[in-house]
Amino acid sequence: MTAEPKRIPFYKRRSFHIFVSATLLAILCSRLQSEDFTRIFTQATPIYIVLFFVIEFADRLFMAWKWRLLLLREYPHYHLGHAIRVYLMSTATGLLLPLGGVGPDLVRVGMLKIDGVPGDAAISSILVERLTGVLGTLIMVCFAMALLFAQLTLDDTRMLWIIFGGCLAGALIGLAILASSRLRRLIGAETWMLALFTRIGFGPHWQAVLRYAERPALLVLSIVLSWIEQFADVISFYLCCLAFGIDISLLQATAMIPIAAILGRLPISFMGLGVREASLVYMGSLFGISYADAMLASLTSFTLFLIMLAPILIWTMFHRREVDVAAQRV
């Protein structure tokens, strides 16, 4: 007798996330007027749009290179060209395959296995990439909040201070765990946590993650690179605003985008749509940016990002069978 497949809670289903995004976007777009679209798109400056595409594509290449640095720790002979190919194609599967938020990572592991990379090396490099990426993001949000408080005098900052405090505490705790072997022993990273991961079949992968902790310089470098990579979204959004004549400074964009981005990563919407737009509308209002400008800048930057991904998506579709095989090998 075969066991019934485990039901996915409704709030984790992609259909629910799409519903949330569609509802939020419908509410937010209901306040826009047709003249807002006309005003924005009739004054577009193409050179900034071209620069937007350059920055976004360069960011994909940078992320692939950054991840490969970690992979080389466990598998020292993986070519950069292969890493870029695997990273780009696995990223595109997030839009092509209904695998959820971990879909790109699963396909990346499968493609690495096809290339002969051991599963332990593949999974541990991706896990550590995610961990250092989270720390880099938290540091960037703290940096953005500091800029926000420096540029504005606000009456009610309670929620902003909660976000700032949570991100700062998370970043400090994460850095302390990575830096201190004594703290890792104190929290049982090599005892009960290892036993837990072993029980669910991830013991070797957790051991590989612990091996990365023996290379603090590599982890610090990965965190710093993750922090630097966050500026790509800031610059691309700023270029999008310049392209459509929206009055915003680079410092204002630096204060807005990281906060909106981390809220958009909450697992309640599809690709952050709706949540990110609402966040940018609110953040923009703090700097005197109009509702229409903030809303259209967010929607347009996301649309341009999808256009930038189009060649990668087409390339991935031509290799769809390879991607499907990779997903099945995990």
Short mmCIF file of C-alpha atoms in Angstrom, two decimals:
data_model
loop_
_atom_site.label_atom_id
_atom_site.label_comp_id
_atom_site.label_asym_id
_atom_site.label_seq_id
_atom_site.Cartn_x
_atom_site.Cartn_y
_atom_site.Cartn_z
CA MET A 1 0.00 0.00 0.00
CA THR A 2 1.53 3.27 -1.12
CA ALA A 3 1.61 6.19 1.24
CA GLU A 4 -0.49 9.19 0.34
CA PRO A 5 1.53 12.18 -0.82
CA LYS A 6 2.00 14.77 1.88
CA ARG A 7 -0.32 17.71 1.41
CA ILE A 8 1.36 21.09 1.04
CA PRO A 9 -0.14 23.77 3.33
CA PHE A 10 -2.12 26.32 1.31
CA TYR A 11 0.12 29.20 2.37
CA LYS A 12 3.13 27.43 0.84
CA ARG A 13 1.49 26.76 -2.51
CA ARG A 14 2.50 28.74 -5.56
CA SER A 15 -1.16 29.31 -6.43
CA PHE A 16 -1.67 31.07 -3.09
CA HIS A 17 1.44 33.20 -3.60
CA ILE A 18 0.24 34.18 -7.09
CA PHE A 19 -3.18 35.07 -5.64
CA VAL A 20 -1.59 37.30 -2.99
CA SER A 21 0.60 39.05 -5.57
CA ALA A 22 -2.27 39.52 -8.03
CA THR A 23 -4.54 40.92 -5.30
CA LEU A 24 -1.92 43.35 -4.01
CA LEU A 25 -1.02 44.52 -7.52
CA ALA A 26 -4.68 45.02 -8.41
CA ILE A 27 -5.20 47.17 -5.31
CA LEU A 28 -2.01 49.16 -5.87
CA CYS A 29 -2.57 49.69 -9.61
CA SER A 30 -6.17 50.84 -9.07
CA ARG A 31 -4.80 54.21 -7.93
CA LEU A 32 -2.80 54.76 -11.11
CA GLN A 33 -4.13 56.91 -13.93
CA SER A 34 -3.54 56.47 -17.66
CA GLU A 35 -1.73 59.81 -17.78
CA ASP A 36 0.80 58.45 -15.28
CA PHE A 37 1.86 55.81 -17.81
CA THR A 38 1.92 58.36 -20.62
CA ARG A 39 4.00 60.83 -18.63
CA ILE A 40 6.55 58.19 -17.63
CA PHE A 41 7.04 56.37 -20.91
CA THR A 42 7.07 59.38 -23.23
CA GLN A 43 10.22 60.70 -21.56
CA ALA A 44 12.24 57.50 -21.52
CA THR A 45 16.02 57.75 -22.04
CA PRO A 46 17.22 54.56 -23.79
CA ILE A 47 20.87 54.76 -22.68
CA TYR A 48 19.88 54.22 -19.05
CA ILE A 49 17.79 51.19 -20.03
CA VAL A 50 20.80 49.71 -21.82
CA LEU A 51 22.93 50.32 -18.72
CA PHE A 52 20.22 48.63 -16.64
CA PHE A 53 20.57 45.46 -18.71
CA VAL A 54 24.36 45.59 -18.46
CA ILE A 55 24.28 45.89 -14.67
CA GLU A 56 21.71 43.11 -14.22
CA PHE A 57 23.51 40.65 -16.49
CA ALA A 58 26.88 41.47 -14.92
CA ASP A 59 25.26 40.79 -11.54
CA ARG A 60 24.26 37.27 -12.67
CA LEU A 61 27.86 36.60 -13.73
CA PHE A 62 29.18 38.00 -10.45
CA MET A 63 26.85 35.77 -8.43
CA ALA A 64 27.99 32.69 -10.37
CA TRP A 65 31.65 33.59 -9.78
CA LYS A 66 30.99 34.21 -6.07
CA TRP A 67 29.31 30.81 -5.67
CA ARG A 68 32.14 29.07 -7.56
CA LEU A 69 34.64 30.37 -4.98
CA LEU A 70 32.81 28.32 -2.38
CA LEU A 71 32.47 25.27 -4.61
CA LEU A 72 36.24 25.24 -5.21
CA ARG A 73 36.72 24.64 -1.48
CA GLU A 74 35.20 21.16 -1.86
CA TYR A 75 35.74 20.51 -5.58
CA PRO A 76 38.82 22.45 -6.74
CA HIS A 77 38.68 21.81 -10.49
CA TYR A 78 35.35 23.23 -11.65
CA HIS A 79 35.65 25.56 -14.65
CA LEU A 80 34.23 29.09 -14.38
CA GLY A 81 32.40 28.73 -17.71
CA HIS A 82 30.60 25.64 -16.43
CA ALA A 83 29.71 27.45 -13.19
CA ILE A 84 28.18 30.37 -15.12
CA ARG A 85 26.21 28.02 -17.36
CA VAL A 86 24.86 25.99 -14.42
CA TYR A 87 24.04 29.10 -12.40
CA LEU A 88 22.17 30.87 -15.21
CA MET A 89 20.21 27.81 -16.30
CA SER A 90 19.28 26.82 -12.75
CA THR A 91 18.16 30.38 -12.02
CA ALA A 92 15.83 30.29 -15.01
CA THR A 93 14.14 27.13 -13.70
CA GLY A 94 12.59 29.24 -10.97
CA LEU A 95 10.34 30.61 -13.69
CA LEU A 96 10.04 27.49 -15.87
CA LEU A 97 9.50 24.68 -13.39
CA PRO A 98 6.94 24.50 -10.52
CA LEU A 99 9.56 23.57 -7.95
CA GLY A 100 9.04 26.43 -5.51
CA GLY A 101 11.75 28.62 -3.98
CA VAL A 102 14.30 25.80 -3.73
CA GLY A 103 13.78 24.74 -7.35
CA PRO A 104 16.83 26.54 -8.79
CA ASP A 105 19.06 25.05 -6.06
CA LEU A 106 17.75 21.54 -6.66
CA VAL A 107 18.36 21.81 -10.38
CA ARG A 108 21.83 23.24 -9.74
CA VAL A 109 22.70 20.22 -7.61
CA GLY A 110 21.41 17.90 -10.32
CA MET A 111 23.39 19.66 -13.06
CA LEU A 112 26.52 19.53 -10.94
CA LYS A 113 26.03 15.78 -10.46
CA ILE A 114 25.82 15.41 -14.24
CA ASP A 115 29.16 17.26 -14.44
CA GLY A 116 30.66 14.80 -11.95
CA VAL A 117 30.61 17.01 -8.86
CA PRO A 118 29.87 14.96 -5.69
CA GLY A 119 26.53 15.70 -4.07
CA ASP A 120 28.11 16.68 -0.75
CA ALA A 121 30.29 19.32 -2.43
CA ALA A 122 27.39 20.67 -4.49
CA ILE A 123 24.86 20.92 -1.66
CA SER A 124 27.29 22.29 0.93
CA SER A 125 28.50 25.03 -1.42
CA ILE A 126 24.92 26.10 -2.11
CA LEU A 127 23.96 25.97 1.58
CA VAL A 128 26.94 28.10 2.55
CA GLU A 129 26.22 30.47 -0.35
CA ARG A 130 22.70 30.92 0.99
CA LEU A 131 23.92 31.43 4.57
CA THR A 132 26.55 34.01 3.64
CA GLY A 133 24.06 35.61 1.25
CA VAL A 134 21.56 36.05 4.08
CA LEU A 135 24.25 37.64 6.26
CA GLY A 136 25.30 39.93 3.43
CA THR A 137 21.67 40.94 2.93
CA LEU A 138 21.15 41.62 6.65
CA ILE A 139 24.28 43.78 6.73
CA MET A 140 23.05 45.67 3.67
CA VAL A 141 19.66 46.29 5.28
CA CYS A 142 21.39 47.67 8.40
CA PHE A 143 23.46 49.91 6.12
CA ALA A 144 20.31 51.07 4.32
CA MET A 145 18.52 51.76 7.59
CA ALA A 146 21.46 53.86 8.80
CA LEU A 147 21.24 55.90 5.59
CA LEU A 148 17.49 56.24 6.05
CA PHE A 149 17.80 57.58 9.59
CA ALA A 150 20.60 59.93 8.48
CA GLN A 151 18.54 61.41 5.66
CA LEU A 152 15.14 61.69 7.33
CA THR A 153 13.58 62.96 10.52
CA LEU A 154 10.56 60.76 11.17
CA ASP A 155 7.85 61.01 13.79
CA ASP A 156 7.03 57.31 14.15
CA THR A 157 10.00 55.03 13.57
CA ARG A 158 8.97 52.09 15.75
CA MET A 159 8.52 49.59 12.90
CA LEU A 160 11.71 50.76 11.18
CA TRP A 161 13.66 50.29 14.40
CA ILE A 162 12.20 46.79 14.77
CA ILE A 163 13.42 45.91 11.25
CA PHE A 164 16.81 47.47 11.98
CA GLY A 165 17.17 45.69 15.33
CA GLY A 166 16.13 42.31 13.93
CA CYS A 167 18.53 42.54 10.98
CA LEU A 168 21.41 43.75 13.17
CA ALA A 169 20.85 40.99 15.74
CA GLY A 170 20.61 38.35 13.02
CA ALA A 171 23.79 39.57 11.32
CA LEU A 172 25.76 39.67 14.59
CA ILE A 173 24.59 36.22 15.69
CA GLY A 174 25.37 34.73 12.30
CA LEU A 175 28.82 36.30 12.18
CA ALA A 176 29.56 35.14 15.72
CA ILE A 177 28.58 31.54 14.93
CA LEU A 178 30.75 31.50 11.81
CA ALA A 179 33.71 33.11 13.56
CA SER A 180 33.73 31.26 16.88
CA SER A 181 34.31 27.52 17.15
CA ARG A 182 33.60 27.81 20.89
CA LEU A 183 30.15 29.25 20.17
CA ARG A 184 29.46 26.50 17.63
CA ARG A 185 30.31 23.92 20.28
CA LEU A 186 28.13 25.77 22.77
CA ILE A 187 25.06 25.60 20.53
CA GLY A 188 25.80 21.98 19.64
CA ALA A 189 26.64 22.42 15.95
CA GLU A 190 28.71 19.23 16.03
CA THR A 191 26.52 17.22 18.40
CA TRP A 192 22.72 17.45 18.48
CA MET A 193 22.50 19.58 15.32
CA LEU A 194 24.69 17.08 13.46
CA ALA A 195 22.55 14.23 14.82
CA LEU A 196 19.41 16.04 13.66
CA PHE A 197 20.73 16.56 10.14
CA THR A 198 21.96 12.96 10.06
CA ARG A 199 18.51 11.71 11.04
CA ILE A 200 16.92 13.51 8.08
CA GLY A 201 19.64 12.37 5.68
CA PHE A 202 21.73 15.55 5.54
CA GLY A 203 24.51 14.59 7.95
CA PRO A 204 27.33 14.60 5.34
CA HIS A 205 26.13 17.96 4.01
CA TRP A 206 26.10 19.52 7.48
CA GLN A 207 29.60 18.14 8.06
CA ALA A 208 30.69 19.80 4.83
CA VAL A 209 29.19 23.09 6.03
CA LEU A 210 31.18 22.74 9.27
CA ARG A 211 34.33 22.22 7.20
CA TYR A 212 33.71 25.62 5.61
CA ALA A 213 33.77 27.09 9.12
CA GLU A 214 37.42 26.05 9.29
CA ARG A 215 38.10 28.57 6.52
CA PRO A 216 36.93 31.84 8.14
CA ALA A 217 38.74 33.97 5.55
CA LEU A 218 36.71 32.34 2.75
CA LEU A 219 33.46 32.86 4.65
CA VAL A 220 34.27 36.51 5.38
CA LEU A 221 35.11 37.03 1.71
CA SER A 222 31.82 35.44 0.68
CA ILE A 223 29.86 37.65 3.09
CA VAL A 224 31.63 40.79 1.86
CA LEU A 225 30.99 39.83 -1.76
CA SER A 226 27.34 39.15 -0.92
CA TRP A 227 27.10 42.62 0.60
CA ILE A 228 28.72 44.21 -2.46
CA GLU A 229 26.37 42.28 -4.75
CA GLN A 230 23.38 43.93 -3.06
CA PHE A 231 24.39 47.24 -4.67
CA ALA A 232 23.55 45.85 -8.13
CA ASP A 233 19.81 46.02 -7.34
CA VAL A 234 20.25 49.56 -6.01
CA ILE A 235 22.11 50.75 -9.10
CA SER A 236 19.75 49.05 -11.56
CA PHE A 237 16.70 50.59 -9.83
CA TYR A 238 18.40 53.98 -9.84
CA LEU A 239 19.14 53.64 -13.57
CA CYS A 240 15.52 52.69 -14.17
CA CYS A 241 14.40 55.85 -12.38
CA LEU A 242 16.83 57.95 -14.42
CA ALA A 243 15.55 56.33 -17.62
CA PHE A 244 12.00 57.50 -16.92
CA GLY A 245 12.78 60.89 -15.41
CA ILE A 246 11.88 59.99 -11.81
CA ASP A 247 13.53 62.35 -9.34
CA ILE A 248 15.53 60.21 -6.91
CA SER A 249 19.10 60.30 -5.64
CA LEU A 250 21.45 57.33 -5.43
CA LEU A 251 21.51 57.64 -1.62
CA GLN A 252 17.73 57.51 -1.51
CA ALA A 253 17.70 54.42 -3.71
CA THR A 254 20.31 52.82 -1.43
CA ALA A 255 18.08 53.45 1.58
CA MET A 256 14.93 52.13 -0.15
CA ILE A 257 15.82 49.08 -2.20
CA PRO A 258 17.44 46.76 0.41
CA ILE A 259 14.49 47.19 2.79
CA ALA A 260 11.93 46.64 0.04
CA ALA A 261 13.94 43.66 -1.25
CA ILE A 262 14.09 41.83 2.09
CA LEU A 263 10.36 42.38 2.65
CA GLY A 264 9.74 41.06 -0.87
CA ARG A 265 11.53 37.84 0.07
CA LEU A 266 8.93 36.99 2.70
CA PRO A 267 7.30 33.70 1.59
CA ILE A 268 3.86 35.17 1.06
CA SER A 269 3.91 36.27 -2.59
CA PHE A 270 5.14 35.25 -6.03
CA MET A 271 8.66 36.60 -6.64
CA GLY A 272 7.90 39.39 -4.16
CA LEU A 273 5.39 41.04 -6.51
CA GLY A 274 2.99 43.32 -4.70
CA VAL A 275 4.92 43.26 -1.43
CA ARG A 276 7.94 44.93 -3.01
CA GLU A 277 5.73 47.52 -4.76
CA ALA A 278 3.87 48.37 -1.55
CA SER A 279 7.20 48.70 0.28
CA LEU A 280 8.64 51.03 -2.36
CA VAL A 281 5.51 53.15 -2.40
CA TYR A 282 5.82 53.60 1.36
CA MET A 283 9.59 54.16 1.30
CA GLY A 284 9.24 56.57 -1.62
CA SER A 285 6.66 58.62 0.26
CA LEU A 286 9.22 59.23 3.01
CA PHE A 287 11.44 60.96 0.43
CA GLY A 288 8.61 62.85 -1.27
CA ILE A 289 8.47 60.54 -4.30
CA SER A 290 4.96 60.38 -5.71
CA TYR A 291 2.84 57.24 -5.50
CA ALA A 292 2.73 56.87 -9.28
CA ASP A 293 6.49 57.32 -9.72
CA ALA A 294 7.39 54.78 -7.02
CA MET A 295 4.83 52.26 -8.26
CA LEU A 296 5.77 52.53 -11.93
CA ALA A 297 9.50 52.47 -11.17
CA SER A 298 9.07 49.21 -9.27
CA LEU A 299 6.91 47.57 -11.94
CA THR A 300 9.13 48.78 -14.77
CA SER A 301 12.37 47.62 -13.14
CA PHE A 302 10.85 44.16 -12.64
CA THR A 303 9.63 44.08 -16.25
CA LEU A 304 13.07 45.07 -17.53
CA PHE A 305 14.59 42.34 -15.35
CA LEU A 306 12.32 39.75 -16.99
CA ILE A 307 13.29 41.08 -20.42
CA MET A 308 16.95 40.68 -19.45
CA LEU A 309 16.21 37.09 -18.44
CA ALA A 310 14.43 36.31 -21.73
CA PRO A 311 17.56 35.11 -23.62
CA ILE A 312 18.50 32.92 -20.62
CA LEU A 313 14.97 31.51 -20.47
CA ILE A 314 15.03 30.70 -24.20
CA TRP A 315 18.47 29.09 -23.83
CA THR A 316 17.20 27.04 -20.91
CA MET A 317 14.10 25.92 -22.83
CA PHE A 318 16.33 24.53 -25.56
CA HIS A 319 18.01 22.48 -22.80
CA ARG A 320 14.74 21.66 -21.02
CA ARG A 321 15.36 17.92 -21.13
CA GLU A 322 18.75 18.39 -19.44
CA VAL A 323 17.14 20.57 -16.77
CA ASP A 324 14.38 17.99 -16.18
CA VAL A 325 16.95 15.20 -15.83
CA ALA A 326 18.92 17.35 -13.38
CA ALA A 327 15.81 17.97 -11.28
CA GLN A 328 15.07 14.23 -11.17
CA ARG A 329 18.63 13.37 -10.07
CA VAL A 330 18.39 15.27 -6.79
#
